[in-house]
Coordinates of C-alpha atoms and ligand atoms in Angstrom, one line a residue:
X102 CA 8.8 -8.7 -10.6
X103 CA 6.5 -10.1 -7.9
X104 CA 7.6 -8.7 -4.6
X105 CA 4.9 -10.1 -2.3
X106 CA 1.9 -12.4 -2.6
X107 CA -0.8 -13.9 -0.4
X108 CA -1.7 -16.5 -3.1
X109 CA -1.9 -19.8 -1.3
X110 CA -1.4 -18.1 2.0
X111 CA -3.6 -16.2 4.5
X112 CA -4.9 -12.9 3.2
X113 CA -3.4 -9.8 4.6
X114 CA -5.5 -8.0 7.3
X115 CA -5.2 -4.2 7.7
X116 CA -7.0 -1.4 9.6
X117 CA -8.5 0.9 7.0
X118 CA -7.5 4.5 7.8
X119 CA -4.7 3.3 10.0
X120 CA -1.9 3.9 7.6
X121 CA -1.0 0.1 7.6
X122 CA -0.7 0.0 3.8
X123 CA 0.6 2.5 1.3
X124 CA -1.6 5.6 0.9
X125 CA -2.4 5.0 -2.8
X126 CA -3.7 1.5 -2.1
X127 CA -5.7 2.5 1.0
X128 CA -7.3 5.3 -1.1
X129 CA -8.4 2.8 -3.8
X130 CA -9.8 0.4 -1.2
X131 CA -12.1 3.1 0.3
X132 CA -15.7 2.1 0.0
X133 CA -15.0 -1.4 -1.5
X134 CA -17.0 -4.4 -0.6
X135 CA -16.4 -8.2 -0.1
X136 CA -15.8 -9.8 -3.5
X137 CA -14.6 -6.6 -5.2
X138 CA -11.5 -7.1 -7.3
X139 CA -9.1 -4.3 -8.1
X140 CA -6.0 -3.7 -10.1
X141 CA -4.3 -0.7 -8.6
X142 CA -1.2 1.2 -9.9
X143 CA 0.4 3.2 -7.1
X144 CA 2.9 6.0 -8.0
X145 CA 5.9 6.5 -5.8
X146 CA 4.3 9.6 -4.3
X147 CA 1.5 7.5 -2.9
X148 CA 3.7 4.5 -2.3
X149 CA 7.0 4.4 -0.6
X150 CA 8.0 7.9 -1.5
X151 CA 10.3 9.6 -3.9
X152 CA 14.0 9.0 -3.2
X153 CA 15.6 12.1 -1.7
X154 CA 18.4 13.2 0.6
X155 CA 22.0 12.3 0.3
X156 CA 21.5 8.6 -0.4
X157 CA 23.2 5.8 1.3
X158 CA 25.6 6.9 4.1
X159 CA 28.4 4.8 5.7
X160 CA 28.1 4.0 9.4
X161 CA 30.6 2.0 11.5
X162 CA 29.6 -1.6 11.9
X163 CA 30.2 -1.2 15.6
X164 CA 27.3 1.2 15.8
X165 CA 25.0 -1.9 15.5
X166 CA 24.6 -4.6 18.1
X167 CA 27.1 -7.4 17.2
X168 CA 24.6 -10.2 17.6
X169 CA 22.3 -8.7 14.9
X170 CA 22.6 -10.3 11.5
X171 CA 22.6 -7.2 9.2
X172 CA 20.9 -7.6 5.8
X173 CA 20.2 -5.3 2.9
X174 CA 16.6 -4.0 3.2
X175 CA 16.4 -4.3 6.9
X176 CA 14.6 -1.5 8.6
X177 CA 15.6 0.1 11.9
X178 CA 14.9 3.1 14.0
X179 CA 17.3 5.8 15.0
X180 CA 17.3 9.3 16.4
X181 CA 18.0 12.4 14.4
X182 CA 20.5 15.0 15.9
X183 CA 17.4 17.0 16.9
X184 CA 15.9 14.0 18.7
X185 CA 13.2 13.3 16.2
X186 CA 12.6 9.6 15.3
X187 CA 14.1 8.4 12.0
X188 CA 13.3 5.3 10.1
X189 CA 16.3 4.0 8.1
X190 CA 17.1 1.1 5.9
X191 CA 20.3 -0.9 5.3
X192 CA 21.4 -0.4 1.8
X193 CA 24.7 -2.3 1.9
X194 CA 26.8 -4.3 4.3
X195 CA 30.6 -4.2 4.1
X196 CA 33.3 -5.7 6.4
X197 CA 33.7 -2.7 8.7
X198 CA 30.8 -0.4 7.8
X199 CA 27.2 -0.4 6.9
X200 CA 25.4 1.8 4.3
X201 CA 22.2 3.3 5.7
X202 CA 19.6 5.2 3.7
X203 CA 16.6 7.2 4.8
X204 CA 14.8 6.0 1.6
X205 CA 12.6 3.0 1.6
X206 CA 14.0 0.2 -0.6
X207 CA 10.9 0.7 -2.8
X208 CA 11.1 4.5 -2.9
X209 CA 10.7 5.6 -6.5
X210 CA 9.1 2.4 -7.6
X211 CA 5.7 2.3 -9.2
X212 CA 3.7 -0.5 -7.5
X213 CA 1.0 -2.7 -9.1
X214 CA -1.5 -4.5 -6.9
X215 CA -4.0 -7.2 -7.9
X216 CA -6.5 -7.4 -5.0
X217 CA -9.7 -9.1 -4.0
X218 CA -11.5 -8.0 -0.9
X219 CA -12.1 -11.3 1.1
X220 CA -13.7 -10.0 4.2
X221 CA -14.7 -6.9 6.0
X222 CA -15.7 -6.1 9.6
X223 CA -15.8 -3.2 12.0
X224 CA -12.7 -2.6 14.0
X225 CA -12.7 -3.3 17.7
X226 CA -11.9 -0.5 20.2
X227 CA -8.5 -2.1 20.9
X228 CA -7.7 -2.2 17.2
X229 CA -8.6 1.5 16.8
X230 CA -6.5 2.4 19.8
X231 CA -3.5 0.4 18.5
X232 CA -3.9 1.4 14.9
X233 CA -3.6 -2.1 13.5
X234 CA -5.7 -5.2 13.2
X235 CA -5.7 -8.2 15.6
X236 CA -6.3 -11.0 13.2
X237 CA -9.4 -12.3 11.5
X238 CA -11.8 -11.8 14.4
X239 CA -10.0 -9.0 16.2
X240 CA -8.8 -11.1 19.1
X241 CA -5.5 -12.4 17.8
X242 CA -2.0 -11.0 18.1
X243 CA -2.1 -9.6 21.6
X244 CA 1.6 -9.9 22.3
X245 CA 2.3 -6.2 22.5
Ligands
ZN328 ZN1 -2.5 -4.2 18.9

């Protein structure tokens, strides 16, 4: 099943070492050069994790802003009882409640990537400080 592709679209930019992509993919891309082609298989451990915890839990629909259109797979941030930040995903939407899960929708999935390195440049200071790329030449995407 093809989950995502940049075929016919702009290539994906990422900051190497910034944790922008799954660890198993970042590892394989270390030391690669422009023109290199790779087929990478990433295990769940180095991808989106191994499913754990109690699984999907029901939460009242009223706990979410009414104007937000809730969809399965949507990611949001919450706070654990001890105050630490939590990333959660919506696993189901019912009439009066929503199922939320701490597992990424692709947790437990072995991922296959077919990749070609299209370009490579040094990161700017801003990009290093932000931990993510600012477009093809490092000047784009300054709306944050
Ligand atoms: Zn930035």
